[in-house]
Amino acid sequence: MKQIEKTLENLIGQSLNAALAEGSLTKHTNDCSCQISVLPSTKPEFGDFQINSALSLAKVFRKSPREIAELIINQLNKIESFKNICKPAEIAGPGFINLTLNESCLISGIFQRLNDSNLCVPKVEVNLKEHQKKPIVVDFSSPNIAKEMHVGHLRSTIIGDSIARVLEFRGYKVLRLNHVGDWGTQFGMLITHLKEVAPQALKESNAIELGDLVTFYREAKIKFDEDKNFQKASRDEVVKLQNGNVDSLKAWSLLCNQSRKEFQIIYDRLNINLIERGESFYNKFLKGVINELDECALLKKDNGAQCVFLNEVKGWKSTSPPVIVQKSDGGFNYATTDLAAIKYRLSAVPEGDGAERLIYVTDSGQASHFESVFEIGKLANWVTNKNQCKHVPFGLVLGADGKKLKTRSGHTVRLKDLLDESVERAKADLISRLSSEKREENEEFINKVSKVIGIASVKYADLSQNRTTNYQFNFDRMLNLQGNTAPYLLYAFVRIAGIQRKGGNINHAINSLKFTTQQEWNLIRHLLKFDDIIIEVEEELLPNRLCNYLFELSQIFNRFYDKIPILKANVIEKSSRLALCKLTADTLQLGLSLLGIETLQRM
């Protein structure tokens, strides 16, 4: 309803100006900074929109808010274009103005959405040609090489993907980057272990299978902790790697490729698209970063390390710890790599990505780190008022005991195992329902439905939570057909597909619409809010807002479906109600796709 809100704001401004011109209002101060704003009503009994501006305008015109509201309403009700949108405006309380959309306006909105594949969600206004658009970088997922993806990677991966989907849908050019941990001191340990256990790998042209990389990593770590000779060899290997030793680079490449294949299996299951650009990509820029920070007089030595002391920057806490950008041994760390990434991503093409905004989707524990590197980026003039860096934090995934989710043996839950269990539970539930309904389905159907529901349930359970908070992981709750769950939303979509299978053609051309029941008008009003929600998610980067909207849409549709005859209605009512079914299905399908969730025709 964004366009309606803007139109109403303009009409209210016209009414205010008309009252001033007539002399019924007189300014007593030049301070008229109050913005005329039309807000969605908080309760249905207040209509569709509320105007609260009369209260703040009272100081400007030295009249009571109610008097100002009456003057605005008198002018509004004279405007023909206002009558085409709303019923006569009403005053409530001390000076609130309530607006209720008329039926012709609501029906017009339904017609518009039925004939628009984007459901009237506007595209961003970008004057540049498609290939010249400045991208938005969304940095998410970011697993570490030689370590399996675990439940801790779940939130970053699916929250980042959903944010990227919404931005892409709105018309932005999005660069989805996977900042993989593929460089650093741990590779000295891994390469040394590889040379000991599989020396033939460095002589063969084809990559070899290294087996379970987690086991491989643990074996290397045990050696490193217990064997001083192994420790020395590992540290020497780091130097060789950084200096470009051929054998070291080949061993590093083997480890990266093995991990990459394992990561891709998970990404394929979750339908996630990413461009891998690991820490190693920025390695060649690190010395330049140090030089530029030095030229900006931002560096100070502390125990041999190069640091930026943000506690000396105006506005920063005096207790802020120094940010180390080069260690005393000359090595670099995460902060250096992230600074190089910021500089590269914001630098103009072809030296960099030429991005306009950087969005980092990581856990809330990294908030202070990103706050520091963003500030250093500003001090170095890489981050200016023409671009933006934003950290999108999220909380932890907790177990039934309220603690960080772990296996019974105390290990971190592998993401692969979590997805497998969700699909298996969804399959068991489906088989049980088929049995109770005495319904037979083939294995292909059972496997397909189980996979979609299992993956959708994990995604939706996470995305439906406010990302800034922790949430408790519960298979029984997330796979339930009732409540704010993926199966509940998918079933609403399946119900509409069922109507079509029973002979209700929801895709036929519609020339006129007629609605007579409150359930229909409730559904219409909710359908027309879809564009508001998408823009809200874009601005706030909170996918749970979209989840809540889709859950409410499913509830409203189910009440409509249960109480209002559709296929047995007369010709005009049937056609109109089928149109609402189509728009509901389109909205659910599009909304779920923006969450990375696939829909089903049957389940």
Coordinates of C-alpha atoms in Angstrom, one line a residue:
M1 CA 0.0 0.0 0.0
K2 CA 3.0 2.3 -0.3
Q3 CA 1.7 4.2 -3.3
I4 CA -1.7 4.8 -1.5
E5 CA 0.2 6.1 1.6
K6 CA 2.2 8.6 -0.6
T7 CA -0.9 9.7 -2.4
L8 CA -2.7 10.3 0.9
E9 CA 0.2 12.2 2.4
N10 CA 0.1 14.5 -0.7
L11 CA -3.6 15.0 -0.3
I12 CA -3.3 15.9 3.4
G13 CA -0.6 18.4 2.5
Q14 CA -3.0 19.9 0.0
S15 CA -5.7 20.1 2.6
L16 CA -3.4 21.9 5.0
N17 CA -2.3 24.4 2.3
A18 CA -6.0 25.0 1.4
A19 CA -6.8 25.7 5.0
L20 CA -3.9 28.2 5.2
A21 CA -5.1 29.9 2.0
E22 CA -8.6 30.3 3.3
G23 CA -7.3 31.8 6.5
S24 CA -8.8 29.2 8.8
L25 CA -5.3 28.3 9.8
T26 CA -2.5 30.8 10.6
K27 CA 1.1 30.0 11.3
H28 CA 2.5 31.5 14.5
T29 CA 6.0 30.2 14.0
N30 CA 8.2 29.4 11.1
D31 CA 9.1 26.1 12.6
C32 CA 6.9 23.8 10.6
S33 CA 9.3 20.8 10.6
C34 CA 6.5 18.4 11.3
Q35 CA 6.2 15.8 8.6
I36 CA 2.8 14.9 7.5
S37 CA 2.8 11.1 7.8
V38 CA 0.2 8.4 7.1
L39 CA 0.7 5.3 9.3
P40 CA -1.0 1.9 9.1
S41 CA -3.6 1.6 11.8
T42 CA -2.7 -0.4 14.8
K43 CA -6.3 -1.9 15.1
P44 CA -8.9 -2.7 12.5
E45 CA -11.5 -0.5 14.3
F46 CA -9.4 2.6 13.5
G47 CA -9.6 2.0 9.8
D48 CA -6.7 1.4 7.4
F49 CA -4.6 4.4 8.2
Q50 CA -4.1 7.0 10.9
I51 CA -2.8 10.5 10.8
N52 CA -1.3 11.8 14.0
S53 CA 0.2 15.0 12.7
A54 CA -2.5 17.3 14.2
L55 CA -1.0 16.9 17.6
S56 CA 2.4 18.2 16.6
L57 CA 0.9 20.9 14.4
A58 CA -0.9 22.4 17.4
K59 CA 2.2 24.3 18.4
V60 CA 2.6 25.8 14.9
F61 CA -1.0 27.0 14.6
R62 CA -1.9 27.5 18.2
K63 CA -5.1 25.6 18.0
S64 CA -6.1 22.4 19.7
P65 CA -5.2 19.2 17.8
R66 CA -8.9 18.4 17.3
E67 CA -9.6 21.8 15.7
I68 CA -6.7 21.2 13.3
A69 CA -7.9 17.7 12.6
E70 CA -11.4 19.0 11.8
L71 CA -10.0 21.7 9.4
I72 CA -7.9 19.0 7.6
I73 CA -10.9 16.7 7.3
N74 CA -13.2 19.4 6.0
Q75 CA -10.7 20.1 3.2
L76 CA -9.9 16.4 2.5
N77 CA -13.6 15.5 2.1
K78 CA -13.9 18.2 -0.7
I79 CA -11.1 16.6 -2.8
E80 CA -12.5 14.2 -5.5
S81 CA -9.4 12.1 -5.7
F82 CA -9.6 11.5 -1.9
K83 CA -13.2 10.3 -2.3
N84 CA -12.0 7.8 -4.9
I85 CA -9.6 6.3 -2.3
C86 CA -11.2 6.6 1.1
K87 CA -14.5 6.8 2.9
P88 CA -15.1 10.1 4.7
A89 CA -12.3 10.7 7.2
E90 CA -13.1 10.5 10.9
I91 CA -11.6 12.1 14.1
A92 CA -10.8 10.0 17.1
G93 CA -9.6 11.0 20.5
P94 CA -7.8 14.3 20.9
G95 CA -7.1 14.8 17.2
F96 CA -6.2 11.5 15.5
I97 CA -7.6 11.2 11.9
N98 CA -8.7 7.7 10.9
L99 CA -8.9 6.8 7.2
T100 CA -10.7 3.8 5.8
L101 CA -10.1 2.7 2.2
N102 CA -13.3 2.4 0.1
E103 CA -14.2 -0.9 -1.6
S104 CA -13.4 0.4 -5.2
C105 CA -9.9 1.3 -4.1
L106 CA -9.3 -2.1 -2.5
I107 CA -10.7 -4.0 -5.6
S108 CA -8.5 -1.8 -7.8
G109 CA -5.4 -2.9 -5.7
I110 CA -6.4 -6.6 -6.2
F111 CA -6.7 -6.1 -10.0
Q112 CA -3.3 -4.5 -10.1
R113 CA -1.6 -7.3 -8.3
L114 CA -3.3 -10.0 -10.3
N115 CA -1.8 -8.5 -13.4
D116 CA 1.7 -7.9 -12.0
S117 CA 4.3 -10.7 -11.6
N118 CA 6.0 -8.5 -8.9
L119 CA 2.7 -8.1 -7.0
C120 CA 3.1 -4.3 -7.2
V121 CA 6.4 -4.3 -5.2
P122 CA 8.2 -1.4 -6.8
K123 CA 11.7 -1.8 -8.2
V124 CA 14.3 0.6 -6.8
E125 CA 14.9 3.7 -8.9
V126 CA 18.3 3.4 -10.4
N127 CA 19.3 5.8 -13.2
L128 CA 22.3 3.9 -14.3
K129 CA 22.1 1.1 -16.8
E130 CA 22.0 -2.5 -15.5
H131 CA 25.7 -3.2 -16.0
Q132 CA 26.7 0.1 -14.3
K133 CA 24.7 -0.3 -11.1
K134 CA 26.9 -0.2 -8.0
P135 CA 26.5 -3.5 -6.3
I136 CA 25.6 -4.3 -2.7
V137 CA 28.0 -6.8 -1.2
V138 CA 26.4 -9.3 1.1
D139 CA 29.1 -11.2 3.0
F140 CA 27.7 -14.4 4.5
S141 CA 28.2 -18.1 5.4
S142 CA 32.1 -18.0 5.6
P143 CA 33.1 -21.5 6.8
N144 CA 36.7 -22.4 7.4
I145 CA 38.7 -24.7 5.2
A146 CA 39.4 -28.2 6.6
K147 CA 36.5 -27.8 9.0
E148 CA 33.0 -29.1 8.3
M149 CA 30.0 -26.7 8.2
H150 CA 28.2 -26.9 11.5
V151 CA 25.1 -25.5 13.1
G152 CA 26.9 -22.2 13.8
H153 CA 27.0 -21.6 10.0
L154 CA 23.3 -22.1 9.6
R155 CA 22.1 -18.7 10.6
S156 CA 24.7 -16.7 8.6
T157 CA 24.0 -18.8 5.5
I158 CA 20.2 -18.6 5.4
I159 CA 19.8 -15.1 6.8
G160 CA 22.4 -13.8 4.3
D161 CA 20.7 -15.7 1.5
S162 CA 17.3 -14.3 2.3
I163 CA 18.6 -10.7 2.6
A164 CA 20.3 -11.1 -0.8
R165 CA 17.1 -12.5 -2.3
V166 CA 15.0 -9.5 -1.1
L167 CA 17.6 -7.0 -2.4
E168 CA 17.8 -8.7 -5.8
F169 CA 14.0 -8.8 -6.0
R170 CA 13.9 -5.1 -5.3
G171 CA 16.2 -4.5 -8.3
Y172 CA 19.6 -4.1 -6.7
K173 CA 22.8 -5.6 -8.1
V174 CA 23.9 -8.0 -5.3
L175 CA 27.4 -9.5 -5.0
R176 CA 27.0 -12.6 -2.8
L177 CA 30.4 -13.2 -1.3
N178 CA 31.6 -16.2 0.8
H179 CA 34.6 -15.0 2.8
V180 CA 36.0 -18.4 3.4
G181 CA 38.7 -18.9 6.0
D182 CA 41.3 -20.3 3.6
W183 CA 44.5 -18.7 4.8
G184 CA 46.4 -18.3 8.0
T185 CA 48.7 -20.1 10.5
Q186 CA 46.5 -23.2 10.8
F187 CA 47.5 -24.2 7.3
G188 CA 51.1 -24.7 8.3
M189 CA 49.9 -27.4 10.6
L190 CA 47.5 -29.0 8.0
I191 CA 50.1 -28.9 5.2
T192 CA 52.7 -30.5 7.4
H193 CA 50.3 -33.3 8.3
L194 CA 49.3 -33.8 4.7
K195 CA 53.0 -34.2 3.7
E196 CA 53.4 -36.8 6.3
V197 CA 50.2 -38.9 5.8
A198 CA 49.8 -38.5 2.0
P199 CA 53.1 -37.4 0.4
Q200 CA 51.9 -38.9 -2.9
A201 CA 49.3 -36.2 -3.2
L202 CA 51.9 -33.6 -4.1
K203 CA 53.3 -35.8 -6.9
E204 CA 50.0 -36.8 -8.6
S205 CA 48.2 -34.5 -11.1
N206 CA 44.7 -35.4 -9.9
A207 CA 43.4 -34.4 -6.5
I208 CA 43.0 -37.2 -3.9
E209 CA 40.3 -37.8 -1.4
L210 CA 41.5 -37.0 2.1
G211 CA 38.6 -38.6 3.8
D212 CA 36.9 -36.9 6.8
L213 CA 38.5 -33.5 7.0
V214 CA 37.3 -33.0 10.6
T215 CA 39.3 -36.1 11.6
F216 CA 42.2 -34.9 9.5
Y217 CA 42.2 -31.5 11.3
R218 CA 42.0 -33.2 14.7
E219 CA 44.9 -35.5 14.0
A220 CA 47.0 -32.5 12.9
K221 CA 46.0 -30.5 16.0
I222 CA 47.0 -33.4 18.3
K223 CA 50.4 -33.6 16.7
F224 CA 50.9 -29.8 16.9
D225 CA 50.0 -29.8 20.6
E226 CA 52.2 -32.8 21.5
D227 CA 55.2 -32.8 19.1
K228 CA 57.6 -29.9 19.2
N229 CA 59.3 -30.9 16.0
F230 CA 55.9 -31.0 14.3
Q231 CA 55.3 -27.5 15.7
K232 CA 58.5 -26.1 14.2
A233 CA 57.8 -27.8 10.8
S234 CA 54.3 -26.2 10.8
R235 CA 55.6 -22.7 11.5
D236 CA 58.2 -23.1 8.8
E237 CA 55.5 -24.3 6.5
V238 CA 53.5 -21.1 7.1
V239 CA 56.5 -19.1 5.9
K240 CA 56.9 -21.3 2.8
L241 CA 53.2 -20.9 2.0
Q242 CA 53.3 -17.1 2.4
N243 CA 56.4 -17.0 0.2
G244 CA 54.8 -19.0 -2.6
N245 CA 56.5 -22.4 -2.3
V246 CA 55.2 -24.6 -5.0
D247 CA 54.7 -27.8 -2.9
S248 CA 53.1 -25.8 -0.1
L249 CA 50.7 -24.1 -2.4
K250 CA 49.7 -27.4 -4.0
A251 CA 49.1 -28.9 -0.6
W252 CA 47.0 -25.8 0.4
S253 CA 45.1 -26.1 -2.9
L254 CA 44.3 -29.8 -2.3
L255 CA 42.9 -29.0 1.2
C256 CA 40.8 -26.1 -0.2
N257 CA 39.4 -28.1 -3.0
Q258 CA 38.4 -31.0 -0.7
S259 CA 36.6 -28.5 1.6
R260 CA 35.0 -26.7 -1.3
K261 CA 33.4 -29.9 -2.5
E262 CA 31.9 -30.6 0.9
F263 CA 30.6 -27.1 1.3
Q264 CA 28.9 -27.2 -2.1
I265 CA 27.0 -30.3 -1.1
I266 CA 25.4 -28.3 1.8
Y267 CA 24.8 -25.2 -0.4
D268 CA 23.1 -27.3 -3.0
R269 CA 20.8 -28.8 -0.4
L270 CA 19.9 -25.4 0.9
N271 CA 19.7 -23.9 -2.6
I272 CA 22.3 -21.2 -1.8
N273 CA 24.3 -19.4 -4.5
L274 CA 27.6 -17.8 -3.5
I275 CA 30.8 -16.5 -5.0
E276 CA 33.8 -17.8 -3.0
R277 CA 36.3 -15.2 -2.3
G278 CA 38.4 -16.3 0.7
E279 CA 40.9 -14.6 2.8
S280 CA 43.7 -15.7 0.4
F281 CA 42.2 -13.4 -2.2
Y282 CA 43.2 -10.3 -0.2
N283 CA 46.7 -11.6 0.8
K284 CA 48.4 -9.5 -2.0
F285 CA 46.7 -6.3 -0.7
L286 CA 47.7 -6.6 3.0
K287 CA 51.1 -4.8 2.8
G288 CA 49.4 -1.9 0.9
V289 CA 46.8 -1.7 3.7
I290 CA 49.5 -1.2 6.3
N291 CA 51.3 1.4 4.1
E292 CA 48.1 3.4 3.7
L293 CA 47.2 3.3 7.4
D294 CA 50.8 4.5 8.1
E295 CA 50.4 7.3 5.6
C296 CA 47.3 8.4 7.4
A297 CA 49.2 8.4 10.6
L298 CA 46.9 5.8 12.2
L299 CA 49.6 3.3 13.2
K300 CA 51.5 3.0 16.4
K301 CA 53.9 0.3 17.5
D302 CA 53.0 -1.6 20.7
N303 CA 55.4 -4.4 21.7
G304 CA 56.6 -4.7 18.2
A305 CA 53.0 -4.9 16.7
Q306 CA 51.5 -2.3 14.4
C307 CA 48.2 -1.1 16.0
V308 CA 45.4 1.4 15.6
F309 CA 44.5 3.0 18.9
L310 CA 40.8 3.8 18.6
N311 CA 40.7 5.0 22.2
E312 CA 42.5 8.1 21.0
V313 CA 39.8 8.8 18.4
K314 CA 37.1 11.4 19.3
G315 CA 33.8 9.7 20.3
W316 CA 35.4 6.3 21.1
K317 CA 35.6 4.8 24.6
S318 CA 38.8 5.4 26.3
T319 CA 38.8 1.7 27.2
S320 CA 38.6 0.5 23.6
P321 CA 41.5 -1.9 23.0
P322 CA 44.0 -1.3 20.2
V323 CA 43.3 -3.1 16.9
I324 CA 46.4 -5.1 15.9
V325 CA 46.8 -4.9 12.1
Q326 CA 50.3 -6.4 11.9
K327 CA 51.7 -8.8 14.5
S328 CA 55.2 -8.4 16.0
D329 CA 56.5 -11.2 13.7
G330 CA 55.3 -9.4 10.6
G331 CA 52.2 -11.6 10.1
F332 CA 48.7 -10.4 9.5
N333 CA 45.4 -11.2 11.1
Y334 CA 41.6 -11.1 10.5
A335 CA 41.4 -7.4 11.1
T336 CA 44.0 -6.8 8.3
T337 CA 42.2 -9.0 5.9
D338 CA 38.8 -7.4 6.7
L339 CA 40.3 -4.0 6.1
A340 CA 41.7 -5.1 2.8
A341 CA 38.3 -6.5 1.9
I342 CA 36.6 -3.2 2.8
K343 CA 39.0 -1.2 0.7
Y344 CA 38.7 -3.6 -2.3
R345 CA 35.0 -3.9 -2.2
L346 CA 34.4 -0.1 -2.0
S347 CA 37.2 0.8 -4.5
A348 CA 36.1 1.7 -8.1
V349 CA 36.1 -0.9 -10.8
P350 CA 38.4 -2.4 -12.1
E351 CA 40.7 -2.0 -9.0
G352 CA 37.8 -3.2 -6.8
D353 CA 34.1 -4.1 -6.8
G354 CA 32.8 -0.5 -6.8
A355 CA 30.2 -1.4 -4.2
E356 CA 27.8 1.1 -2.6
R357 CA 27.0 -0.9 0.5
L358 CA 28.6 -3.7 2.4
I359 CA 26.5 -6.0 4.5
Y360 CA 28.2 -8.5 6.9
V361 CA 26.0 -11.3 8.2
T362 CA 27.9 -12.8 11.2
D363 CA 27.2 -13.7 14.8
S364 CA 26.7 -10.9 17.3
G365 CA 30.0 -11.8 19.1
Q366 CA 31.8 -10.1 16.2
A367 CA 30.0 -6.8 16.6
S368 CA 32.9 -5.0 18.3
H369 CA 35.4 -6.3 15.7
F370 CA 33.3 -4.9 12.8
E371 CA 32.6 -1.7 14.6
S372 CA 36.4 -1.3 14.9
V373 CA 37.3 -2.1 11.3
F374 CA 34.5 0.1 10.0
E375 CA 35.8 3.0 12.0
I376 CA 39.4 2.4 10.7
G377 CA 37.9 2.3 7.2
K378 CA 36.4 5.7 7.8
L379 CA 39.6 7.1 9.2
A380 CA 41.5 5.9 6.2
N381 CA 38.8 7.5 4.0
W382 CA 37.9 4.2 2.3
V383 CA 34.4 4.4 3.9
T384 CA 32.8 7.8 3.1
N385 CA 29.4 9.3 3.2
K386 CA 28.8 7.9 -0.3
N387 CA 28.8 4.3 0.9
Q388 CA 27.8 2.3 3.9
C389 CA 29.1 -0.7 5.9
K390 CA 26.6 -2.5 8.1
H391 CA 27.0 -5.5 10.4
V392 CA 23.9 -7.7 10.5
P393 CA 24.3 -9.6 13.8
F394 CA 22.5 -12.7 14.9
G395 CA 22.2 -14.8 18.1
L396 CA 22.9 -18.4 18.9
V397 CA 21.1 -21.6 18.1
L398 CA 20.3 -23.2 21.5
G399 CA 19.5 -26.8 22.5
A400 CA 16.6 -27.9 24.7
D401 CA 18.7 -27.2 27.8
G402 CA 19.0 -23.5 26.8
K403 CA 22.7 -23.8 26.1
K404 CA 24.6 -23.7 22.8
L405 CA 23.3 -26.6 20.6
K406 CA 25.7 -29.6 20.8
T407 CA 25.6 -33.4 20.3
R408 CA 25.2 -35.7 23.3
S409 CA 28.9 -36.2 23.3
G410 CA 29.4 -32.5 23.6
H411 CA 30.6 -31.8 20.0
T412 CA 29.3 -29.1 17.7
V413 CA 26.3 -30.4 15.6
R414 CA 27.3 -30.9 12.0
L415 CA 25.0 -29.0 9.6
K416 CA 24.8 -32.1 7.4
D417 CA 23.5 -34.2 10.3
L418 CA 21.0 -31.6 11.3
L419 CA 19.5 -31.4 7.8
D420 CA 19.5 -35.2 7.5
E421 CA 17.6 -35.6 10.7
S422 CA 15.0 -32.9 9.8
V423 CA 14.3 -34.7 6.4
E424 CA 14.1 -38.1 8.1
R425 CA 11.7 -36.8 10.7
A426 CA 9.6 -35.1 8.0
K427 CA 9.5 -38.4 6.1
A428 CA 8.5 -40.4 9.2
D429 CA 5.7 -37.9 9.9
L430 CA 4.5 -38.0 6.2
I431 CA 4.4 -41.8 6.2
S432 CA 2.4 -41.8 9.4
R433 CA -0.1 -39.3 8.0
L434 CA -0.4 -41.3 4.8
S435 CA -1.1 -44.4 6.8
S436 CA -3.8 -42.8 9.0
E437 CA -5.5 -41.3 5.8
K438 CA -5.2 -44.7 4.1
R439 CA -3.5 -42.9 1.2
E440 CA -0.9 -44.4 -1.0
E441 CA 1.9 -42.5 -2.6
N442 CA 5.0 -43.6 -4.5
E443 CA 8.5 -43.4 -3.1
E444 CA 9.4 -40.5 -5.4
F445 CA 6.6 -38.4 -3.9
I446 CA 7.5 -39.3 -0.3
N447 CA 11.2 -38.5 -0.8
K448 CA 10.4 -35.2 -2.6
V449 CA 7.9 -34.0 0.0
S450 CA 10.1 -35.1 2.9
K451 CA 13.1 -33.2 1.5
V452 CA 11.2 -30.0 0.9
I453 CA 9.4 -30.0 4.3
G454 CA 12.6 -31.0 6.1
I455 CA 14.8 -28.3 4.6
A456 CA 12.0 -25.7 4.7
S457 CA 11.3 -26.4 8.4
V458 CA 14.9 -25.8 9.4
K459 CA 15.1 -22.6 7.3
Y460 CA 11.8 -21.1 8.5
A461 CA 12.3 -22.0 12.2
D462 CA 15.5 -19.9 12.0
L463 CA 14.2 -17.0 9.8
S464 CA 11.0 -16.6 11.7
Q465 CA 13.0 -15.6 14.8
N466 CA 14.2 -12.0 15.2
R467 CA 17.8 -12.6 14.1
T468 CA 19.2 -10.5 17.0
T469 CA 18.1 -13.0 19.6
N470 CA 19.0 -16.6 20.5
Y471 CA 16.5 -19.3 19.7
Q472 CA 15.8 -22.8 20.9
F473 CA 16.1 -25.5 18.2
N474 CA 13.2 -27.9 18.4
F475 CA 12.4 -30.5 15.7
D476 CA 8.9 -31.3 17.0
R477 CA 7.9 -27.6 17.0
M478 CA 9.4 -26.7 13.6
L479 CA 7.9 -29.7 11.8
N480 CA 4.4 -29.2 13.3
L481 CA 1.5 -28.6 10.9
Q482 CA 0.1 -26.1 13.3
G483 CA 1.5 -22.8 14.4
N484 CA 4.1 -20.4 12.8
T485 CA 6.0 -23.2 10.9
A486 CA 7.0 -23.9 7.4
P487 CA 4.6 -26.9 7.1
Y488 CA 1.6 -24.7 8.1
L489 CA 2.5 -22.2 5.4
L490 CA 3.2 -24.9 2.8
Y491 CA -0.2 -26.5 3.6
A492 CA -2.0 -23.2 2.9
F493 CA -0.4 -23.2 -0.5
V494 CA -1.3 -26.9 -1.0
R495 CA -4.9 -26.1 -0.2
I496 CA -5.1 -23.6 -3.1
A497 CA -3.5 -26.1 -5.4
G498 CA -6.2 -28.6 -4.3
I499 CA -8.9 -26.1 -5.2
Q500 CA -7.5 -25.9 -8.7
R501 CA -7.3 -29.7 -9.0
K502 CA -11.0 -29.9 -8.0
G503 CA -12.0 -27.7 -11.0
G504 CA -11.4 -24.2 -9.7
N505 CA -9.4 -22.4 -12.5
I506 CA -7.6 -19.8 -10.5
N507 CA -5.7 -18.6 -13.6
H508 CA -8.7 -17.6 -15.8
A509 CA -9.1 -14.0 -17.0
I510 CA -11.2 -11.9 -14.6
N511 CA -13.2 -8.8 -15.8
S512 CA -15.0 -7.9 -12.6
L513 CA -14.8 -8.6 -8.9
K514 CA -17.4 -8.7 -6.2
F515 CA -16.9 -9.3 -2.5
T516 CA -19.6 -9.4 0.2
T517 CA -18.1 -11.0 3.3
Q518 CA -15.8 -9.7 6.1
Q519 CA -13.5 -12.7 5.5
E520 CA -12.9 -11.6 2.0
W521 CA -12.2 -8.0 2.9
N522 CA -9.8 -9.1 5.7
L523 CA -7.9 -11.3 3.1
I524 CA -7.8 -8.4 0.6
R525 CA -6.4 -5.9 3.0
H526 CA -3.7 -8.3 4.1
L527 CA -2.7 -9.1 0.5
L528 CA -2.4 -5.4 -0.3
K529 CA 0.3 -5.0 2.5
F530 CA 2.9 -7.3 0.8
D531 CA 4.8 -4.4 -0.8
D532 CA 5.0 -2.6 2.6
I533 CA 6.6 -5.7 4.2
I534 CA 9.1 -6.3 1.5
I535 CA 10.4 -2.7 1.7
E536 CA 10.4 -3.0 5.5
V537 CA 12.6 -6.1 5.3
E538 CA 14.9 -4.4 2.9
E539 CA 15.3 -1.4 5.2
E540 CA 15.6 -3.3 8.5
L541 CA 17.3 -6.5 7.2
L542 CA 14.9 -8.6 9.3
P543 CA 13.5 -11.6 7.4
N544 CA 11.3 -12.5 10.4
R545 CA 9.0 -9.6 9.4
L546 CA 8.3 -11.4 6.1
C547 CA 7.8 -14.7 8.0
N548 CA 5.2 -13.1 10.3
Y549 CA 3.4 -11.6 7.3
L550 CA 3.2 -14.9 5.5
F551 CA 2.0 -16.7 8.7
E552 CA -0.8 -14.1 9.2
L553 CA -1.7 -14.4 5.5
S554 CA -2.0 -18.2 5.9
Q555 CA -4.2 -17.8 9.0
I556 CA -6.5 -15.3 7.3
F557 CA -6.7 -17.4 4.2
N558 CA -7.5 -20.6 6.2
R559 CA -10.4 -18.7 8.0
F560 CA -11.6 -17.6 4.6
Y561 CA -11.3 -21.1 3.2
D562 CA -13.1 -22.7 6.1
K563 CA -16.0 -20.3 6.3
I564 CA -16.6 -19.1 2.7
P565 CA -17.8 -21.4 -0.1
I566 CA -15.6 -21.1 -3.2
L567 CA -16.4 -23.8 -5.7
K568 CA -20.1 -23.9 -4.8
A569 CA -20.6 -20.1 -4.9
N570 CA -22.5 -18.5 -7.8
V571 CA -20.6 -17.5 -10.9
I572 CA -19.5 -14.0 -10.0
E573 CA -18.7 -14.8 -6.4
K574 CA -16.8 -18.0 -7.4
S575 CA -14.7 -16.1 -9.9
S576 CA -13.9 -13.4 -7.4
R577 CA -13.0 -15.8 -4.7
L578 CA -10.8 -17.8 -7.0
A579 CA -9.0 -14.6 -7.8
L580 CA -8.3 -14.2 -4.1
C581 CA -7.0 -17.8 -4.0
K582 CA -4.7 -17.1 -6.9
L583 CA -3.3 -13.9 -5.4
T584 CA -2.8 -15.7 -2.0
A585 CA -1.0 -18.5 -3.7
D586 CA 1.2 -16.1 -5.7
T587 CA 2.0 -14.1 -2.6
L588 CA 2.8 -17.2 -0.6
Q589 CA 5.0 -18.6 -3.3
L590 CA 6.9 -15.3 -3.9
G591 CA 7.3 -14.6 -0.2
L592 CA 8.6 -18.2 0.5
S593 CA 11.0 -18.0 -2.4
L594 CA 12.5 -14.8 -0.9
L595 CA 13.1 -16.9 2.2
G596 CA 14.7 -19.6 0.0
I597 CA 11.8 -22.0 0.6
E598 CA 10.3 -24.2 -2.2
T599 CA 6.6 -24.8 -2.4
L600 CA 4.6 -28.0 -3.0
Q601 CA 1.5 -28.8 -5.0
R602 CA 0.7 -31.8 -2.7
M603 CA 1.9 -32.9 0.7

